[in-house]
Coordinates of C-alpha atoms and ligand atoms in Angstrom, one line a residue:
Chain Q
M1 CA 0.0 0.1 0.4
I2 CA 0.9 3.1 -0.7
K3 CA 0.0 6.8 -0.2
L4 CA -0.3 9.9 -2.1
F5 CA -2.5 13.2 -1.8
G6 CA -3.2 11.8 1.7
I7 CA -5.3 8.6 0.2
P8 CA -4.0 5.4 0.2
F9 CA -3.7 3.7 -2.7
K10 CA -3.8 -0.7 -2.9
N11 CA -0.4 -0.3 -5.2
P12 CA 1.6 2.1 -7.2
I13 CA 0.5 0.2 -10.1
F14 CA -1.9 2.3 -12.4
I15 CA -3.5 2.1 -15.7
A16 CA -3.3 5.8 -17.4
S17 CA -5.6 7.4 -19.8
G18 CA -7.2 7.0 -23.3
V19 CA -5.9 2.9 -22.7
F20 CA -8.8 0.9 -21.1
G21 CA -11.8 2.9 -21.4
F22 CA -13.9 3.4 -18.8
G23 CA -11.8 0.2 -17.1
L24 CA -15.4 -2.2 -17.6
D25 CA -14.1 -4.0 -20.2
F26 CA -11.4 -5.5 -18.3
K27 CA -12.8 -5.1 -14.9
E28 CA -10.6 -8.7 -13.2
V29 CA -7.7 -6.0 -14.2
S30 CA -9.5 -2.5 -12.8
N31 CA -10.0 -4.0 -9.8
K32 CA -6.0 -4.6 -9.5
V33 CA -4.7 -2.0 -9.5
G34 CA -4.0 1.1 -7.1
A35 CA -6.2 3.5 -9.6
L36 CA -7.5 3.9 -13.2
F37 CA -6.9 6.9 -14.9
T38 CA -10.3 7.0 -17.8
K39 CA -10.1 7.8 -21.4
G40 CA -10.3 11.8 -22.0
I41 CA -13.8 13.3 -21.7
T42 CA -14.7 16.2 -22.4
L43 CA -17.5 18.7 -21.8
K44 CA -19.2 17.3 -25.0
P45 CA -19.2 14.4 -26.6
R46 CA -16.8 13.8 -29.7
P47 CA -17.8 11.3 -32.9
G48 CA -13.5 11.5 -33.2
N49 CA -11.7 11.1 -35.8
P50 CA -11.7 8.8 -39.2
P51 CA -8.8 6.6 -39.8
P52 CA -6.6 5.0 -39.6
R53 CA -6.8 6.8 -36.1
I54 CA -3.7 4.7 -34.5
V55 CA -0.2 3.6 -36.9
E56 CA 2.6 0.7 -35.3
T57 CA 6.2 2.4 -35.7
A58 CA 9.1 0.9 -34.3
A59 CA 8.9 0.2 -30.7
G60 CA 5.5 1.8 -30.0
L61 CA 2.6 4.0 -32.3
I62 CA 1.2 6.6 -33.1
N63 CA -2.3 7.4 -32.0
W64 CA -4.7 10.2 -33.2
V65 CA -8.4 9.0 -31.8
G66 CA -9.2 12.6 -31.1
L67 CA -10.2 11.9 -28.1
E68 CA -13.8 10.4 -28.5
N69 CA -15.6 9.8 -25.5
P70 CA -19.6 10.8 -24.4
G71 CA -19.2 13.7 -22.7
V72 CA -18.9 14.2 -20.0
D73 CA -23.3 14.9 -18.9
I74 CA -23.5 11.2 -20.2
F75 CA -20.5 10.3 -18.1
C76 CA -21.9 11.0 -15.1
R77 CA -25.6 9.7 -16.0
D78 CA -24.0 6.2 -17.8
I79 CA -20.8 5.7 -17.2
L80 CA -20.0 7.1 -13.4
P81 CA -22.2 4.6 -11.4
K82 CA -20.6 1.6 -13.0
V83 CA -17.3 3.0 -12.9
K84 CA -17.9 3.6 -8.9
K85 CA -18.5 0.3 -8.2
L86 CA -14.8 -0.6 -9.1
K87 CA -12.5 -1.4 -6.4
C88 CA -9.4 0.7 -7.8
R89 CA -9.7 4.4 -7.4
V90 CA -9.9 6.6 -10.3
F91 CA -9.3 9.5 -11.8
V92 CA -11.9 11.4 -14.9
N93 CA -8.8 12.8 -17.0
V94 CA -10.4 16.1 -17.7
A95 CA -9.9 17.1 -21.1
G96 CA -11.2 20.6 -22.3
F97 CA -10.4 23.1 -25.0
S98 CA -10.5 26.6 -23.5
I99 CA -10.7 27.3 -19.6
N100 CA -14.4 27.5 -19.4
D101 CA -14.3 23.4 -20.8
F102 CA -12.3 22.9 -17.3
E103 CA -14.5 24.4 -15.1
K104 CA -17.6 23.2 -16.3
I105 CA -16.2 19.5 -16.3
V106 CA -14.9 19.9 -12.9
E107 CA -18.4 21.2 -11.3
K108 CA -20.0 18.7 -13.5
L109 CA -18.0 15.3 -11.7
A110 CA -17.9 17.4 -8.3
D111 CA -17.2 14.8 -5.5
R112 CA -17.8 11.4 -6.6
I113 CA -14.9 10.4 -8.0
D114 CA -11.4 9.8 -6.3
G115 CA -9.8 12.4 -7.7
L116 CA -8.7 14.8 -11.5
E117 CA -6.2 14.0 -13.7
I118 CA -6.3 17.6 -15.8
N119 CA -5.5 16.9 -19.2
V120 CA -3.7 19.6 -20.6
S121 CA -2.0 18.7 -24.0
C122 CA -5.2 20.1 -25.7
P123 CA -5.5 22.3 -28.4
N124 CA -6.0 25.8 -26.4
V125 CA -9.0 27.3 -29.3
K126 CA -8.8 30.8 -27.7
E127 CA -5.0 30.7 -28.5
G128 CA -4.8 29.8 -31.8
G129 CA -4.6 26.3 -30.7
V130 CA -1.4 26.1 -28.5
L131 CA -1.3 23.5 -26.1
F132 CA -2.9 25.0 -22.3
G133 CA 0.3 22.1 -21.3
Q134 CA 2.6 24.5 -23.1
D135 CA 2.5 27.9 -21.6
P136 CA 3.6 27.7 -17.9
K137 CA 1.2 30.8 -17.8
I138 CA -1.7 29.2 -19.5
A139 CA -1.1 26.2 -17.3
A140 CA -1.3 27.9 -14.6
Q141 CA -4.8 29.5 -14.8
V142 CA -5.9 25.6 -16.1
T143 CA -4.8 24.9 -12.5
G144 CA -6.0 27.4 -10.3
A145 CA -9.1 27.6 -11.9
V146 CA -9.9 24.1 -11.4
R147 CA -8.3 24.0 -7.7
K148 CA -11.0 26.7 -7.4
R149 CA -13.7 24.1 -7.9
T150 CA -13.0 21.1 -6.6
R151 CA -11.2 19.6 -3.0
L152 CA -10.4 16.1 -5.2
P153 CA -6.6 15.6 -5.5
V154 CA -5.4 17.6 -8.8
I155 CA -2.7 16.2 -11.0
V156 CA -2.1 17.8 -14.4
K157 CA -0.8 15.1 -16.6
L158 CA 2.3 17.1 -18.9
T159 CA 3.0 16.8 -22.2
P160 CA 7.2 16.8 -23.1
N161 CA 6.2 18.8 -26.8
F162 CA 8.3 21.7 -26.9
C163 CA 8.0 23.0 -23.4
D164 CA 10.1 21.8 -20.3
P165 CA 7.8 19.6 -17.8
L166 CA 9.8 21.3 -15.3
L167 CA 8.3 25.3 -15.5
I168 CA 5.2 23.8 -16.2
G169 CA 5.1 21.4 -13.7
K170 CA 6.3 24.6 -11.4
A171 CA 3.8 26.2 -12.9
C172 CA 1.2 24.2 -12.3
I173 CA 2.3 23.0 -8.8
D174 CA 1.8 26.9 -7.7
A175 CA -1.4 27.3 -8.7
G176 CA -2.8 24.3 -6.6
A177 CA -1.6 21.0 -8.9
D178 CA -1.4 18.3 -5.7
G179 CA 0.6 15.8 -8.6
L180 CA 1.9 15.6 -11.9
S181 CA 1.4 13.0 -13.7
L182 CA 4.3 12.3 -17.3
I183 CA 5.2 11.8 -19.9
N184 CA 1.9 12.3 -22.3
T185 CA 2.1 11.2 -25.8
V186 CA 5.0 12.4 -27.7
F187 CA 4.5 14.5 -31.3
G188 CA 4.9 11.6 -33.9
Q189 CA 3.8 11.6 -37.4
A190 CA 4.6 8.4 -40.4
Y191 CA 5.3 8.5 -44.1
N192 CA 4.8 6.4 -46.7
A193 CA 8.0 5.5 -48.2
H194 CA 6.9 4.9 -52.1
T195 CA 4.3 7.3 -52.2
G196 CA 5.0 10.3 -50.5
E197 CA 1.4 10.7 -48.5
R198 CA 1.6 11.1 -44.6
I199 CA -0.3 7.7 -42.6
I200 CA -0.6 9.6 -39.3
S201 CA 0.0 13.0 -37.1
G202 CA -0.6 11.8 -33.9
G203 CA 0.9 11.1 -30.7
L204 CA 3.8 8.3 -30.6
S205 CA 3.9 6.0 -27.1
G206 CA 4.8 2.9 -26.3
P207 CA 8.7 1.8 -25.3
A208 CA 10.1 4.4 -28.1
I209 CA 9.5 7.2 -26.1
K210 CA 10.9 5.5 -22.5
P211 CA 13.9 7.1 -22.3
F212 CA 13.1 10.0 -22.4
A213 CA 10.0 10.0 -20.3
L214 CA 12.5 8.9 -16.9
F215 CA 14.2 11.4 -18.3
C216 CA 11.3 13.9 -17.5
V217 CA 10.7 12.7 -14.6
N218 CA 13.5 12.8 -12.8
R219 CA 13.8 16.7 -14.1
V220 CA 10.1 17.3 -12.5
S221 CA 11.8 15.4 -9.2
V222 CA 13.1 18.1 -7.2
L223 CA 9.5 19.7 -7.9
G224 CA 8.6 18.2 -4.1
V225 CA 4.9 16.5 -4.8
P226 CA 3.9 13.0 -6.0
V227 CA 4.9 12.0 -10.0
I228 CA 3.3 9.7 -12.1
G229 CA 5.7 7.7 -14.2
I230 CA 4.2 7.7 -17.3
G231 CA 5.8 6.3 -20.9
G232 CA 6.6 2.7 -22.5
I233 CA 6.6 0.8 -19.4
E234 CA 5.6 -2.5 -20.1
T235 CA 7.7 -4.6 -17.4
V236 CA 8.6 -4.8 -13.8
A237 CA 12.3 -3.6 -14.6
D238 CA 10.8 -0.6 -16.2
V239 CA 8.5 0.0 -13.4
R240 CA 12.1 -0.2 -10.7
E241 CA 13.8 1.9 -13.1
F242 CA 10.5 4.7 -13.0
L243 CA 10.8 4.4 -9.5
S244 CA 14.3 4.8 -9.5
A245 CA 14.1 8.6 -11.6
G246 CA 11.7 9.9 -8.6
A247 CA 8.0 8.6 -9.5
S248 CA 6.3 7.7 -6.3
A249 CA 4.0 6.0 -8.8
V250 CA 3.5 4.4 -12.7
A251 CA 0.6 4.5 -15.0
I252 CA 0.7 1.8 -18.1
G253 CA -0.4 2.6 -21.2
S254 CA -0.1 1.1 -24.6
A255 CA 1.1 -2.1 -23.1
L256 CA -2.4 -2.4 -22.6
L257 CA -2.8 -2.8 -25.9
R258 CA -0.3 -6.0 -26.2
D259 CA -1.9 -6.9 -22.7
P260 CA -4.9 -6.0 -21.0
Y261 CA -4.2 -9.0 -18.3
L262 CA -0.4 -7.1 -18.1
P263 CA -1.0 -5.2 -15.5
I264 CA -1.7 -8.2 -12.6
R265 CA 1.4 -10.1 -13.8
I266 CA 3.0 -6.7 -13.0
I267 CA 1.8 -6.5 -9.9
R268 CA 2.3 -10.0 -8.6
E269 CA 5.9 -9.6 -9.5
L270 CA 6.7 -6.2 -7.6
K271 CA 5.0 -8.4 -4.3
V272 CA 7.5 -11.1 -4.7
V273 CA 10.4 -9.1 -5.1
S274 CA 9.9 -6.8 -2.1
N275 CA 8.8 -10.6 -0.4
I276 CA 12.2 -11.4 -0.8
S277 CA 14.0 -8.0 -0.5
K278 CA 12.0 -7.9 3.2
N279 CA 13.1 -11.6 3.7
E280 CA 16.6 -10.5 2.8
K281 CA 16.5 -7.6 5.3
L282 CA 15.8 -10.4 8.2
Chain Y
M1 CA -16.1 -15.4 -24.7
K2 CA -13.8 -12.7 -22.7
P3 CA -10.8 -12.5 -24.5
K4 CA -7.9 -15.2 -22.7
L5 CA -4.1 -14.7 -22.8
I6 CA -3.7 -18.9 -24.6
R7 CA 0.3 -19.8 -24.7
A8 CA -0.8 -23.1 -27.4
Y9 CA 1.6 -25.4 -29.2
I10 CA 1.8 -25.9 -33.1
T11 CA 0.5 -29.2 -33.9
A12 CA 0.7 -28.6 -37.6
K13 CA 2.5 -26.4 -40.4
K14 CA 1.1 -26.7 -43.9
Q15 CA 2.6 -24.5 -46.8
L16 CA -0.9 -23.8 -49.3
N17 CA 0.8 -21.2 -51.6
P18 CA 3.9 -19.1 -52.2
D19 CA 2.4 -17.2 -50.3
T20 CA 0.5 -18.5 -47.4
F21 CA 0.8 -21.0 -45.1
S22 CA -1.9 -22.4 -42.3
L23 CA -1.0 -23.3 -38.2
E24 CA -2.6 -25.7 -36.1
L25 CA -2.7 -25.4 -32.7
K26 CA -3.6 -27.7 -29.9
T27 CA -5.9 -25.3 -27.6
S28 CA -8.8 -26.3 -25.5
G29 CA -12.5 -25.2 -24.4
L30 CA -13.4 -22.3 -26.3
R31 CA -16.7 -22.1 -28.2
L32 CA -15.8 -20.5 -31.6
Q33 CA -17.5 -19.2 -34.2
P34 CA -16.8 -17.5 -37.8
G35 CA -15.7 -13.9 -37.3
H36 CA -14.1 -14.7 -33.8
F37 CA -10.6 -13.4 -34.3
F38 CA -7.3 -14.4 -32.5
E39 CA -4.1 -11.2 -31.4
I40 CA -1.1 -13.3 -32.1
R41 CA 2.1 -12.0 -30.5
T42 CA 4.1 -12.5 -33.2
S43 CA 7.4 -12.1 -31.5
D44 CA 9.4 -11.9 -27.9
T45 CA 10.7 -8.3 -28.5
Y46 CA 9.0 -4.4 -29.5
D47 CA 9.1 -5.7 -33.5
P48 CA 5.9 -5.4 -34.5
Y49 CA 4.7 -4.1 -31.0
L50 CA 1.4 -4.8 -31.3
N51 CA -0.2 -8.0 -31.8
R52 CA -1.8 -9.3 -35.2
P53 CA -5.3 -10.2 -36.1
I54 CA -5.6 -13.4 -37.5
S55 CA -9.6 -15.1 -38.1
V56 CA -10.4 -18.5 -37.1
A57 CA -10.7 -20.6 -39.8
G58 CA -11.6 -23.9 -38.9
Y59 CA -11.9 -25.1 -34.5
Q60 CA -12.3 -29.1 -33.9
R61 CA -11.2 -31.7 -31.1
S62 CA -9.3 -29.2 -29.3
R63 CA -7.2 -28.0 -32.7
L64 CA -7.7 -23.5 -33.6
L65 CA -7.1 -23.4 -37.1
L66 CA -5.4 -20.2 -38.5
I67 CA -4.6 -19.3 -42.6
I68 CA -2.1 -17.0 -43.1
R69 CA -0.8 -15.0 -46.1
K70 CA 2.8 -13.6 -45.3
A71 CA 2.0 -9.5 -45.6
G72 CA 4.9 -7.9 -43.9
R73 CA 7.3 -8.3 -41.1
G74 CA 4.3 -10.4 -38.3
T75 CA 3.1 -12.3 -40.4
T76 CA 6.5 -13.2 -42.4
L77 CA 7.6 -14.1 -38.4
L78 CA 4.9 -16.5 -37.8
H79 CA 6.2 -18.3 -41.0
E80 CA 9.1 -19.2 -39.3
K81 CA 7.6 -21.0 -36.1
N82 CA 7.5 -24.5 -36.6
T83 CA 5.2 -27.7 -35.4
G84 CA 6.5 -27.8 -31.3
D85 CA 6.9 -24.2 -30.9
R86 CA 4.7 -22.3 -28.8
I87 CA 2.3 -19.2 -29.5
L88 CA 1.2 -16.7 -27.0
M89 CA -2.5 -15.1 -28.8
L90 CA -5.3 -13.1 -26.9
G91 CA -8.7 -14.3 -27.7
P92 CA -11.6 -15.3 -28.3
M93 CA -12.2 -11.4 -29.8
G94 CA -15.0 -10.3 -31.9
K95 CA -18.2 -11.1 -31.9
G96 CA -19.2 -14.4 -34.1
I97 CA -22.0 -15.1 -35.9
I98 CA -24.3 -18.2 -36.3
P99 CA -25.5 -18.8 -39.9
K100 CA -29.1 -19.0 -40.8
K101 CA -31.0 -21.6 -42.5
K102 CA -30.8 -19.8 -45.7
R103 CA -30.0 -20.3 -48.5
T104 CA -26.3 -18.6 -49.0
L105 CA -23.9 -16.9 -51.1
V106 CA -20.4 -16.9 -49.8
I107 CA -17.8 -14.1 -51.7
A108 CA -13.8 -15.4 -50.9
G109 CA -11.3 -12.2 -52.1
G110 CA -7.8 -14.1 -51.9
I111 CA -6.7 -14.4 -48.1
G112 CA -10.8 -13.5 -47.3
I113 CA -10.9 -17.1 -47.4
A114 CA -9.5 -17.6 -44.2
P115 CA -12.3 -16.9 -41.9
L116 CA -15.3 -18.2 -44.7
Y117 CA -13.4 -21.5 -44.6
F118 CA -14.5 -22.0 -40.5
L119 CA -18.0 -20.3 -42.3
A120 CA -18.5 -22.7 -44.9
H121 CA -17.2 -25.8 -42.2
N122 CA -20.2 -24.4 -39.8
L123 CA -23.0 -24.2 -42.7
T124 CA -21.9 -27.4 -43.7
V125 CA -22.4 -29.2 -40.1
G126 CA -25.9 -26.7 -40.3
K127 CA -26.9 -28.6 -43.4
I128 CA -27.5 -25.2 -45.2
P129 CA -26.5 -25.5 -48.8
F130 CA -24.6 -22.4 -50.4
S131 CA -22.9 -21.7 -53.4
L132 CA -18.6 -20.0 -52.9
I133 CA -16.9 -18.2 -55.3
Y134 CA -13.5 -17.9 -54.4
G135 CA -11.4 -15.2 -56.1
V136 CA -7.4 -15.3 -56.2
R137 CA -5.1 -12.7 -58.0
N138 CA -2.9 -15.1 -60.0
H139 CA -2.7 -19.0 -61.2
G140 CA -2.1 -21.0 -58.2
D141 CA -3.0 -18.7 -55.3
H142 CA -6.3 -20.7 -54.8
I143 CA -5.6 -22.9 -51.4
L144 CA -7.6 -25.3 -49.8
I145 CA -9.2 -26.8 -52.9
S146 CA -10.0 -30.1 -52.0
E147 CA -11.3 -28.7 -49.2
L148 CA -14.0 -27.0 -50.8
K149 CA -14.9 -29.0 -53.0
R150 CA -15.1 -31.6 -50.2
I151 CA -17.8 -29.1 -48.6
C152 CA -19.1 -27.5 -51.3
S153 CA -21.4 -28.9 -54.6
D154 CA -21.1 -25.4 -56.0
L155 CA -17.6 -24.1 -55.8
I156 CA -16.4 -21.3 -58.7
L157 CA -13.0 -20.8 -58.2
V158 CA -12.5 -18.0 -60.5
C159 CA -8.7 -16.5 -60.9
E160 CA -7.6 -12.6 -62.2
R161 CA -4.6 -13.2 -63.9
G162 CA -2.6 -15.8 -65.6
A163 CA -5.1 -18.0 -66.6
K164 CA -6.7 -18.1 -70.4
K165 CA -9.3 -15.1 -69.7
K166 CA -9.5 -12.3 -67.0
V167 CA -12.4 -12.7 -64.9
T168 CA -13.1 -11.6 -61.1
A169 CA -15.3 -13.0 -58.4
L170 CA -17.3 -9.9 -59.0
D171 CA -17.2 -10.7 -62.6
V172 CA -18.4 -13.8 -62.1
L173 CA -21.2 -12.0 -59.7
K174 CA -22.6 -10.0 -62.7
N175 CA -23.6 -12.5 -64.9
M176 CA -25.3 -14.9 -61.7
D177 CA -29.5 -15.1 -60.7
L178 CA -28.5 -13.5 -57.3
A179 CA -32.5 -14.3 -56.5
K180 CA -31.5 -18.2 -56.1
Y181 CA -30.2 -17.0 -52.8
D182 CA -31.8 -15.3 -49.5
I183 CA -27.9 -14.1 -47.5
I184 CA -25.0 -12.7 -49.0
Y185 CA -21.5 -12.8 -47.1
A186 CA -18.0 -12.2 -48.1
C187 CA -14.8 -11.4 -47.2
G188 CA -11.6 -9.9 -49.3
P189 CA -9.6 -6.5 -49.7
K190 CA -11.3 -2.9 -49.1
A191 CA -11.6 -2.8 -52.3
M192 CA -13.9 -6.1 -53.6
F193 CA -16.5 -4.2 -50.3
V194 CA -16.9 -1.0 -52.1
E195 CA -17.4 -2.7 -55.5
L196 CA -20.3 -5.1 -53.9
Q197 CA -21.1 -2.0 -52.2
R198 CA -22.1 0.1 -55.9
M199 CA -23.8 -3.8 -57.0
K200 CA -27.1 -2.6 -54.4
F201 CA -28.3 -6.3 -53.5
D202 CA -31.6 -7.0 -53.3
Q203 CA -30.5 -9.3 -49.7
P204 CA -28.4 -8.7 -46.8
I205 CA -24.8 -8.5 -47.1
Y206 CA -22.6 -9.1 -44.2
V207 CA -18.9 -8.5 -44.5
F208 CA -15.8 -9.7 -42.5
C209 CA -13.3 -6.5 -42.0
E210 CA -10.1 -7.2 -42.0
D211 CA -8.2 -3.4 -41.3
F212 CA -5.5 -2.6 -39.2
L213 CA -6.1 -2.7 -34.7
G214 CA -5.1 -1.4 -32.3
C215 CA -5.7 -3.7 -29.3
G216 CA -8.2 -5.7 -30.8
C217 CA -10.2 -6.6 -27.2
G218 CA -12.3 -2.8 -28.0
I219 CA -9.7 0.1 -24.7
C220 CA -7.7 1.9 -27.7
I221 CA -10.8 3.1 -30.3
G222 CA -8.1 2.4 -32.8
C223 CA -10.1 1.3 -35.2
A224 CA -13.2 3.4 -36.2
I225 CA -15.2 2.8 -38.9
K226 CA -18.6 4.0 -39.9
I227 CA -21.9 2.3 -39.5
K228 CA -25.0 5.1 -39.9
G229 CA -23.4 7.6 -39.7
T230 CA -21.4 7.2 -36.1
Y231 CA -18.5 5.4 -35.3
K232 CA -18.4 1.9 -34.1
R233 CA -15.2 -0.5 -33.4
I234 CA -14.4 -2.9 -35.6
C235 CA -12.7 -5.1 -33.0
I236 CA -16.1 -5.1 -30.6
D237 CA -19.2 -4.5 -32.5
G238 CA -17.9 -6.6 -35.2
P239 CA -15.7 -7.5 -37.5
V240 CA -18.5 -8.4 -39.0
F241 CA -21.2 -6.2 -40.3
N242 CA -23.9 -5.3 -42.7
L243 CA -22.5 -3.7 -45.7
K244 CA -25.4 -1.4 -46.7
E245 CA -24.5 0.4 -43.0
I246 CA -20.8 1.1 -43.6
D247 CA -19.9 4.4 -44.5
F248 CA -16.7 4.1 -46.5
N249 CA -15.5 7.9 -47.4
V250 CA -15.5 8.6 -44.1
Ligands
FAD301 C1 -10.1 -9.1 -37.5 C2 -9.2 -9.2 -39.0 C3 -8.5 -10.7 -39.1 C4 -7.7 -10.9 -39.9 N1 -7.8 -12.8 -40.6 C5 -6.7 -12.5 -41.7 C6 -6.6 -14.0 -41.5 O1 -7.0 -15.0 -41.0 N2 -5.3 -14.1 -42.0 C7 -4.3 -13.0 -42.8 O2 -2.8 -13.8 -43.5 N3 -4.5 -12.1 -42.0 C8 -5.6 -11.8 -42.1 N4 -5.9 -10.5 -41.1 C9 -5.2 -9.3 -41.9 C10 -3.5 -9.6 -41.0 O3 -3.4 -9.4 -39.5 C11 -3.0 -8.5 -41.2 O4 -2.1 -9.0 -42.7 C12 -1.1 -9.0 -40.7 O5 -1.6 -8.2 -39.5 C13 -0.3 -7.9 -40.8 O6 0.9 -7.6 -40.4 P1 1.4 -8.1 -40.7 O7 3.2 -6.9 -39.7 O8 2.7 -9.0 -42.2 O9 1.5 -6.9 -42.3 P2 2.5 -4.8 -41.7 O10 3.9 -5.1 -41.9 O11 2.3 -4.7 -40.7 O12 2.0 -4.3 -43.0 C14 1.5 -5.2 -44.7 C15 1.5 -4.1 -44.9 O13 -0.2 -3.6 -44.6 C16 1.1 -2.2 -44.9 N5 0.1 -0.9 -43.8 C17 0.6 -1.2 -42.6 N6 0.2 -0.7 -41.6 C18 -0.7 -0.1 -42.3 C19 -2.6 0.7 -41.5 N7 -2.5 1.3 -40.6 N8 -3.3 0.7 -43.0 C20 -2.4 0.7 -44.6 N9 -2.1 -0.9 -44.5 C21 -0.8 -0.5 -43.7 C22 2.2 -1.9 -45.1 O14 3.3 -1.5 -45.2 C23 2.4 -3.3 -45.2 O15 2.2 -3.0 -46.5 C24 -7.4 -10.3 -40.6 C25 -7.2 -8.5 -39.9 C26 -8.3 -8.7 -39.2 C27 -8.7 -6.6 -38.6
FMN302 C1 -4.7 5.0 -27.9 C2 -4.6 6.1 -27.1 C3 -5.1 6.7 -26.5 C4 -4.8 8.0 -24.9 N1 -5.8 8.7 -25.2 C5 -5.2 9.6 -23.8 C6 -6.5 10.2 -23.3 O1 -7.4 10.3 -24.0 N2 -6.0 11.9 -22.4 C7 -4.4 11.6 -21.7 O2 -4.2 12.6 -21.1 N3 -3.9 10.5 -22.7 C8 -4.2 9.5 -23.4 N4 -3.0 8.9 -23.8 C9 -1.8 9.1 -23.2 C10 -1.5 7.7 -22.0 O3 -2.7 8.0 -21.3 C11 0.5 7.8 -22.3 O4 0.4 8.9 -21.4 C12 1.2 7.8 -23.0 O5 0.7 6.6 -24.4 C13 2.3 7.2 -22.9 O6 2.1 5.8 -22.2 P1 3.1 4.7 -22.1 O7 3.7 5.1 -23.9 O8 3.1 3.4 -21.8 O9 1.6 4.4 -23.9 C14 -3.5 8.3 -24.9 C15 -2.2 7.0 -25.4 C16 -2.7 6.2 -26.7 C17 -1.8 5.2 -27.0
FES303 S1 -8.5 -2.3 -31.4 FE1 -8.6 -1.6 -30.2 S2 -10.8 -0.7 -30.0 FE2 -10.7 -1.9 -31.4

C-alpha cells in the first residue's frame, strides 16, 4: 500500500488514460490496480477522428484517436455509476479546449470520484491552438481554475512537446496542483515511403519513448510533489526504473494494447520481489 | 466469451501457396464461431510492437486452424515458426456469427477465404446449402481446393491473372442469378467491399472486415468504422458488419 495526496492506494501500479476506456471491459484488471485514469472526458460528446487512428511504429505506435468520448453529462449519468463500483481509485482525465470547459467539467463531476487528472495536451482554441500545457502561464490558469472548484486531488498531466516540463510543472504546483503525471504522448508522424503520402500525425507512445519519459520524470522529481511516471512501461524492471527516476507510482499505457492483463502480472511480480527483499533484510 | 491469454503449441504447419500457410494450434475449451479472431504475438521483442489479428479458420477437437498470408514483418515471423513452437495469443476476440438456415452465397477474395473457410464448414455441418465464389489474383493462388470441393457442391474458382480469361469474383457475380440466394457473406480486400456496395443487392450482405487494429479488444478505440453515421469499433462491434450500413467515405 502507498499513500499519495493523503489517500491510500492498494499499490503503485496505475492504468494510464485512454488505453483502457473506463476500465469496464476488463474489470478483473481494474480491480487489481492502485488507480485507473479514465479516457479523456470533454464537455461535449466527441465522435473522434476518421481512420487510421493508430499506426504502429518502431517499438511503439502513433495515435490520433481524437478524444472520442461521450461527453461529461452522459459519462456522469451512464458510466460513472458503473465505474464507481470498481475496487480501485478512479481519477477522471479532464480534457478541455478552453478554461471554461475545464471549469464546467470539474463542476459537473463534483466529488463523485477519487481525483482529477487535468489533460493540458489539448489545443487552446482561444490562443490559436497552442497546447495549454506548453505555456506555464496558461497551464497555471487552468490549474488555478480547477483548484477553485474542487477539493479532490488535482494531478496535472504534462505534455513533453516543445516545452520544459519542469517550468510548466512548477507553475501548476504554484497554482495548486497536488501532483504531476507525465509524459503524455510525444508528437509523431509516419509517411508512406513509396507514395510520400502522410499516414498519420499524432502522439507517439510505447517503449520508444521510455528513455525520454524517464528523463522528464527525473527532471520534475525535484519539485517535491508526487509524480506518476508514464511512458513505455512493459515490465517490472521498467517500473523500477521509473521509481528510481523519482516517480511515486507509475501508469501503464500502450502495453495494455498488447496484453490487457499485464498489470495483474506486474503487481504479482512486484509483490514477490518486495517479499524477497524483505526476507533478505531479515 | 471473454478474451484470454493463451499459450498454444503448434501441432501442424502447412504451406498452402507461395505466400500462404496454415498453423494448427492445440487449445481446448473454446466456443468459436466464424468472425472470431485471435491477436497473435509475433515476436518476443518490440518489433513488431502490436499483436496481429488472425481469424479462426477452423476449430475441431481442440485444434485451432489459422490460415495466414505473409503480408509483412509480423506474418513473416509467424511463418518462421515450426511444429512444437509455442505461440502467445489473446482471444477469442470479435463477435462470432451463427449462420441462419437460408440459401447462402459466400464470396471470398484472396486471403478472405480464411474466416469463410470456417463459415463454409459451419454451413455444411448445419446442412445449409451454399455456393462459394472464390477469386484470387494469380494462377495457383487458390488454397484448400480439395477440402472446399468436399464441403461445397457449388464451388466457383476464379483467377484474375495468369489464366486464359481475366475474370474476377465480381464479374462472375454480375452474371449470376442472385434471386437464388437469401443472404450473402463476403471477405476480401476493401476495394472488393466498395465494389460490392455499389452493386446494391436485394438480400442482406455481411462482410468480414480485415483492417489494422490496435488492441483487438475494444480498449484503444483505434479501429473506427463508420456505421449508419456513427463510429463503431471493428474489433468489438464486428468484425462482421452489414455492408449496406458501412460508410467507406469517411
Ligand atoms: C479481424 C481480422 C482478421 C484477420 N484475419 C486474417 C487471417 O485469417 N489471415 C491473414 O492472413 N490475415 C488476416 N488479417 C490481416 C492481418 O492481420 C494482417 O495482414 C497482418 O496484421 C499484417 O501484419 P504484418 O506485420 O505481416 O504486415 P505489416 O508489415 O504490418 O503490413 C503489411 C502491409 O500493410 C501496410 N500497412 C501497415 N499498416 C497500415 C495501415 N495502418 N494502413 C494501411 N496500410 C498499412 C504496410 O505498409 C505493408 O505493406 C485479419 C485482420 C483482421 C482485422
Ligand atoms: C490510444 C491512446 C489513447 C490515449 N488517450 C489519452 C487521453 O485520452 N488522455 C490522456 O491524457 N492521455 C492519453 N493517452 C496517453 C497515455 O495516457 C500515455 O500518457 C502515453 O501513451 C505514454 O504512455 P505509454 O508509452 O505507456 O503508452 C493515450 C495514449 C494512447 C496510446
Ligand atoms: S483495436 Fe483497439 S478498440 Fe478496436
